[in-house]
PDB file of C-alpha atoms in Angstrom:
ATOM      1  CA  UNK Z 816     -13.925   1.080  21.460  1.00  0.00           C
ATOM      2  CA  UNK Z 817     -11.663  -0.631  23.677  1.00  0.00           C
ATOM      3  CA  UNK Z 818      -8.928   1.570  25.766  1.00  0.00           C
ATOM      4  CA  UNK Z 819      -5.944   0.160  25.327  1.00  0.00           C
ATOM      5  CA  UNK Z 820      -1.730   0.322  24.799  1.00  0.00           C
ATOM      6  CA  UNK Z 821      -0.883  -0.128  20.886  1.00  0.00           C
ATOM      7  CA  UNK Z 822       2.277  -2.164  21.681  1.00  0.00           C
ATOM      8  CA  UNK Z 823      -0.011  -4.693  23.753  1.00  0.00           C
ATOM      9  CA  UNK Z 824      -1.699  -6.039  20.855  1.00  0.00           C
ATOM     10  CA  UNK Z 825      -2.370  -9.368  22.519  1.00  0.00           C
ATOM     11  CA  UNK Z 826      -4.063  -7.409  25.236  1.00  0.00           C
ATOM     12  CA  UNK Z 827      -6.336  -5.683  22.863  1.00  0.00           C
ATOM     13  CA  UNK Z 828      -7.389  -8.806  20.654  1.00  0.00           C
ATOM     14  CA  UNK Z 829      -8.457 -10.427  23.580  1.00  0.00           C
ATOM     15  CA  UNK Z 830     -10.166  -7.420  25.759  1.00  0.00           C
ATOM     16  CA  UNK Z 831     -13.702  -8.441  26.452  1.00  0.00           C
ATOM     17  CA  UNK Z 832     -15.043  -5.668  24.623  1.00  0.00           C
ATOM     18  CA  UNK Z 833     -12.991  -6.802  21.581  1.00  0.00           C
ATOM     19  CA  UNK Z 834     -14.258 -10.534  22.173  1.00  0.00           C
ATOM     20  CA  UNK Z 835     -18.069  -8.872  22.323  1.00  0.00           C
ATOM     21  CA  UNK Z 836     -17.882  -6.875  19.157  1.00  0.00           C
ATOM     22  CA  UNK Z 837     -15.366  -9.216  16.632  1.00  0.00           C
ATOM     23  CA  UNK Z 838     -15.486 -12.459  15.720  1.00  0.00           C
ATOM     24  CA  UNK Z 839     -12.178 -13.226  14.665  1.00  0.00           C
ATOM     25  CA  UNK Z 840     -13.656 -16.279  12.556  1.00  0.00           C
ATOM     26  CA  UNK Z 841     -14.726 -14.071   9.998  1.00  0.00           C
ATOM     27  CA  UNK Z 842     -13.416 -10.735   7.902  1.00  0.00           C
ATOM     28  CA  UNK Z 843     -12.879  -7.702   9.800  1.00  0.00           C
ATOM     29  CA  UNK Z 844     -11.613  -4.535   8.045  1.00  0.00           C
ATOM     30  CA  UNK Z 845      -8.522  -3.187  10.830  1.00  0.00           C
ATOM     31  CA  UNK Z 846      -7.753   0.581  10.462  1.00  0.00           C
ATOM     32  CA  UNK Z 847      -4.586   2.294  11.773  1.00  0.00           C
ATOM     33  CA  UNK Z 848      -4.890   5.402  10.523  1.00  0.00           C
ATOM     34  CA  UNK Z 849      -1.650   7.977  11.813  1.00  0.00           C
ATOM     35  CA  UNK Z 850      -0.899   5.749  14.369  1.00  0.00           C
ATOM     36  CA  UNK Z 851       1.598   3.770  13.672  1.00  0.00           C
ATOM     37  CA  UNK Z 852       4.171   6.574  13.183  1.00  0.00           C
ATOM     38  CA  UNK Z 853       3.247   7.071  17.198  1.00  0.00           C
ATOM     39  CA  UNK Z 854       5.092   3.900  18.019  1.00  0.00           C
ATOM     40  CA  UNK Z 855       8.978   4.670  17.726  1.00  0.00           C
ATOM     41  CA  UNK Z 856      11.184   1.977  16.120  1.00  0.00           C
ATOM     42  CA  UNK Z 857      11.844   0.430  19.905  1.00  0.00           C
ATOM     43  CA  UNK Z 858       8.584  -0.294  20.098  1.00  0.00           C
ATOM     44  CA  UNK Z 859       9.056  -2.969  17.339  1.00  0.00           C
ATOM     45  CA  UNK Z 860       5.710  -1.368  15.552  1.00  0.00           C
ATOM     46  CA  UNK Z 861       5.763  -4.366  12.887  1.00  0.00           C
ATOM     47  CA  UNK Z 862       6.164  -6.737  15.132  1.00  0.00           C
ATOM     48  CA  UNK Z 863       2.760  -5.397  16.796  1.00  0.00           C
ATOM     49  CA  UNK Z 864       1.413  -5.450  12.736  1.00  0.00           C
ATOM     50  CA  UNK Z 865       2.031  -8.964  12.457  1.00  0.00           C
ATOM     51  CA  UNK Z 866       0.515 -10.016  15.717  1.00  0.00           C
ATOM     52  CA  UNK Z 867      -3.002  -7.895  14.661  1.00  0.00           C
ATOM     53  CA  UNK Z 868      -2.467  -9.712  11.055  1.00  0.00           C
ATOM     54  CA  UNK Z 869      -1.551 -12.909  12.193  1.00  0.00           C
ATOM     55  CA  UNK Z 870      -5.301 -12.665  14.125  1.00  0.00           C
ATOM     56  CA  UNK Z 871      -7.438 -11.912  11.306  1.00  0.00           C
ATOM     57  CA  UNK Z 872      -8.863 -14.285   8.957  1.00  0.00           C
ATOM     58  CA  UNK Z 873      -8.683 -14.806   5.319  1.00  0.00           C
ATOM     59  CA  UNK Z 874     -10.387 -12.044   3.640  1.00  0.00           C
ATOM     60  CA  UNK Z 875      -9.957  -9.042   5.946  1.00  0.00           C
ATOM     61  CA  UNK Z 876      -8.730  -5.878   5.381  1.00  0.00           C
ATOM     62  CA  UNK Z 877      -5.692  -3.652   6.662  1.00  0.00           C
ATOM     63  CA  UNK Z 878      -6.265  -0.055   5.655  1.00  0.00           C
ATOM     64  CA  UNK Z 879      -2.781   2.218   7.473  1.00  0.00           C
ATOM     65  CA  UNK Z 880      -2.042   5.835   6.722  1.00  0.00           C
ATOM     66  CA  UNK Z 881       1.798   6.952   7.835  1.00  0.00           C
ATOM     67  CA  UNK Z 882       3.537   9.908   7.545  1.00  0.00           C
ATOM     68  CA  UNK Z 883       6.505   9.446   5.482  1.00  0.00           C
ATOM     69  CA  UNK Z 884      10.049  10.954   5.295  1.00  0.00           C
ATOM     70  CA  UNK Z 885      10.107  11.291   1.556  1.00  0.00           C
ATOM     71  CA  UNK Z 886       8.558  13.970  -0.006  1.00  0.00           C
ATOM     72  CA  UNK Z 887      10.411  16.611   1.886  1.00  0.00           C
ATOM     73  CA  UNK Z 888      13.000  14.781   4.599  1.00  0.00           C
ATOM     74  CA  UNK Z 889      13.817  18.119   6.049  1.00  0.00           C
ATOM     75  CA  UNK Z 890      10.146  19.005   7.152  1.00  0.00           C
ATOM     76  CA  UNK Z 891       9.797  15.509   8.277  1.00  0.00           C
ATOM     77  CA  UNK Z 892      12.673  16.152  10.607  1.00  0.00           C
ATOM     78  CA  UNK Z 893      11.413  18.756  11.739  1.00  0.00           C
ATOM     79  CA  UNK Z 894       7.931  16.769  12.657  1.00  0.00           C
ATOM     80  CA  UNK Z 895      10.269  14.596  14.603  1.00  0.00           C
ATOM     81  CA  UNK Z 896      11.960  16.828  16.369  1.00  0.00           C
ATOM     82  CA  UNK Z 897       8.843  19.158  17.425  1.00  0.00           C
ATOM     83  CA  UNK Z 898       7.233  15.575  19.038  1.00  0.00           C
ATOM     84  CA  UNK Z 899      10.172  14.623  20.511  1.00  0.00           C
ATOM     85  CA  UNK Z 900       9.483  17.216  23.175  1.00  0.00           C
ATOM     86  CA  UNK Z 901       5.716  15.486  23.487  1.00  0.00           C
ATOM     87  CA  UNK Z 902       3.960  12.913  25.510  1.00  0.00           C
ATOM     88  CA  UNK Z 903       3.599  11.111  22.075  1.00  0.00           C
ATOM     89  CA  UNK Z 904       7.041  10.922  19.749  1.00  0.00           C
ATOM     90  CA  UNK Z 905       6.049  10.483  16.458  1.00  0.00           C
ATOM     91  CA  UNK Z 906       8.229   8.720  13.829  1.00  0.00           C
ATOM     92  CA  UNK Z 907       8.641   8.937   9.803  1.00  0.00           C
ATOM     93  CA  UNK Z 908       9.552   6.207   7.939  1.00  0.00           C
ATOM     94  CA  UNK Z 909      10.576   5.784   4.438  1.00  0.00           C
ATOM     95  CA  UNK Z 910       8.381   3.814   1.880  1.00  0.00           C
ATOM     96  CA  UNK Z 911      10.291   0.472   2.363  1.00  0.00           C
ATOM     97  CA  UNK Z 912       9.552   0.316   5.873  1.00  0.00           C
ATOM     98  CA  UNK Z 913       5.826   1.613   5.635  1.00  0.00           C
ATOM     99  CA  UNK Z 914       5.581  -1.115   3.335  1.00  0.00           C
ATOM    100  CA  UNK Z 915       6.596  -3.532   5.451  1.00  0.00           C
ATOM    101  CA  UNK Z 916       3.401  -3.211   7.601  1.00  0.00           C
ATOM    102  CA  UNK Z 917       1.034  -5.006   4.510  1.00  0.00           C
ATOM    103  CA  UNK Z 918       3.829  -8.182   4.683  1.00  0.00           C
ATOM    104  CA  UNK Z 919       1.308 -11.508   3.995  1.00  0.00           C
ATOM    105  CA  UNK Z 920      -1.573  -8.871   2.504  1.00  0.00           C
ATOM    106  CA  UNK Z 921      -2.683  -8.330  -1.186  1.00  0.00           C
ATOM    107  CA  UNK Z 922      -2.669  -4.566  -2.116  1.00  0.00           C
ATOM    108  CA  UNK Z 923      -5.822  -3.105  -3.065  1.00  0.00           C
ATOM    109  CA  UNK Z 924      -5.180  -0.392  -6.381  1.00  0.00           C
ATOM    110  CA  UNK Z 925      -3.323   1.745  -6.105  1.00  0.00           C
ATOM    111  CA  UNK Z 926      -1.558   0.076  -3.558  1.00  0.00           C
ATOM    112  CA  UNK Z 927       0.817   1.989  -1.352  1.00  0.00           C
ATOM    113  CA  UNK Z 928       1.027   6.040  -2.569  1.00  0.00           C
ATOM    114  CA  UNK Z 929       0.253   9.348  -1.408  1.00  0.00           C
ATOM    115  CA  UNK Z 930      -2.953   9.443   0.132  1.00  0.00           C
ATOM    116  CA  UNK Z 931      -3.770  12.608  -1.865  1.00  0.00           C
ATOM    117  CA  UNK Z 932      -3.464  10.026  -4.942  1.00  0.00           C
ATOM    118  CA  UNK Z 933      -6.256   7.334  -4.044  1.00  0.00           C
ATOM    119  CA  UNK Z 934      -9.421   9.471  -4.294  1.00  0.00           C
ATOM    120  CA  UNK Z 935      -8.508  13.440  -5.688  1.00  0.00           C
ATOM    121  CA  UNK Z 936     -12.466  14.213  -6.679  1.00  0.00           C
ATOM    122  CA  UNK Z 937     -12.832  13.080  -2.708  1.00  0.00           C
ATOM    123  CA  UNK Z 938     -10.821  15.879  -1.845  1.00  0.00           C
ATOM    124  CA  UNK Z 939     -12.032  18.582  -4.220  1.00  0.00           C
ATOM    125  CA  UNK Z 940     -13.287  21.665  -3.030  1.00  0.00           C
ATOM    126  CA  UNK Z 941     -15.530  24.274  -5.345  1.00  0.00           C
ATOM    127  CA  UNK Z 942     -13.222  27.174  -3.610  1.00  0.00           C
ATOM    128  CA  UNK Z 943     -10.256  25.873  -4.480  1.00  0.00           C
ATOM    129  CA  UNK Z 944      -8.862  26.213  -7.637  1.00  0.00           C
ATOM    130  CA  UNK Z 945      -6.800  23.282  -8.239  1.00  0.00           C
ATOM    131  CA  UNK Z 946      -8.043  20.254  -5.481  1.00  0.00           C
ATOM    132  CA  UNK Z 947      -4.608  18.027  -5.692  1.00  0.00           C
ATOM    133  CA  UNK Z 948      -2.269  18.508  -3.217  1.00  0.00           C
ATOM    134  CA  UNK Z 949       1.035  17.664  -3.991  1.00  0.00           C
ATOM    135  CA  UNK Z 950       2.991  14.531  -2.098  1.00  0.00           C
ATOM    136  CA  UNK Z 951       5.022  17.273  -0.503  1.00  0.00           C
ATOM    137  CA  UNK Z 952       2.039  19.083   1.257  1.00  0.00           C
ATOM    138  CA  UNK Z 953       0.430  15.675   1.952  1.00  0.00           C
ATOM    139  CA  UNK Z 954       3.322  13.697   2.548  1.00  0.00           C
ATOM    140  CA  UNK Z 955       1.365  11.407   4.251  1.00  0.00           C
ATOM    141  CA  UNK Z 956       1.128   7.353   2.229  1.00  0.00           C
ATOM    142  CA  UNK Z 957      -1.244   5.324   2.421  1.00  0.00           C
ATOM    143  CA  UNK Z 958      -2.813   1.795   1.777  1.00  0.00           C
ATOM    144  CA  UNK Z 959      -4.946  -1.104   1.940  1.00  0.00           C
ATOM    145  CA  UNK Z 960      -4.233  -4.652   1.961  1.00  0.00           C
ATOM    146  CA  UNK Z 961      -6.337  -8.101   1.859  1.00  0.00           C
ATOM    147  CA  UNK Z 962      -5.949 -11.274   3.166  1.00  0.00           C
TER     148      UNK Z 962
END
């Protein structure tokens, strides 16, 4: 683990600790799960993407989950507005711009959906009567990409 600032990228790709575990010659899998909808648009959040994918080589992995504004916008404001008043704002974003963070990667099936779509038996539960959750009790997407 290396302790570091998101929007730094550059500082976190070449931390010692990074240098000591990765070799950036060879496939890495990268996972930014819920934490990209931490770094408000001023933070330029895919510009910090492209400077983690522009470091990894050809065959690696980007796996990002993200809350999204489009199952139910209302709640997501609401999300918004309760972590305004945090240390850590956290931001929706619509599919398009979500999206945008696998630019120059190969989705993996099925690509870019509801998390609560890529693996339902994963989520089943004996106690539960019917173990998918709707988009709108999720509405979190997620993805993988390859390079």
């Amino acid at each position: 683990m290396v302790q570091a600032d998101l929007r730094d990228p550059d500082g976190i790709l070449t931390a010692a600790d990074t240098l000591a575990l990765l070799d950036f010659d060879r496939p890495v899998g990268l996972l930014l799960a819920e934490v990209l909808d931490f770094l408000p648009d001023t933070d330029h959040p895919h510009d910090v993407m492209r400077t983690f994918l522009n470091s990894l080589a050809p065959g690696s992995f980007i796996a990002i989950s993200h809350i999204t504004d489009e199952a139910d916008p209302d709640r997501a404001s609401l999300l918004e507005e309760f972590y305004s008043h945090t240390l850590a704002p956290r931001q929706t974003r619509g599919r398009h711009q979500i999206a945008h963070f696998f630019d120059g990667t190969e989705p993996v099936h099925p690509g870019l959906s509801y998390v609560c779509d890529w693996t339902p038996h994963i989520l089943w539960r004996p106690h539960i009567v019917d173990p998918y959750w709707p988009p709108a009790h999720v509405w979190m997407l997620g993805g993988v990409g390859h390079l």
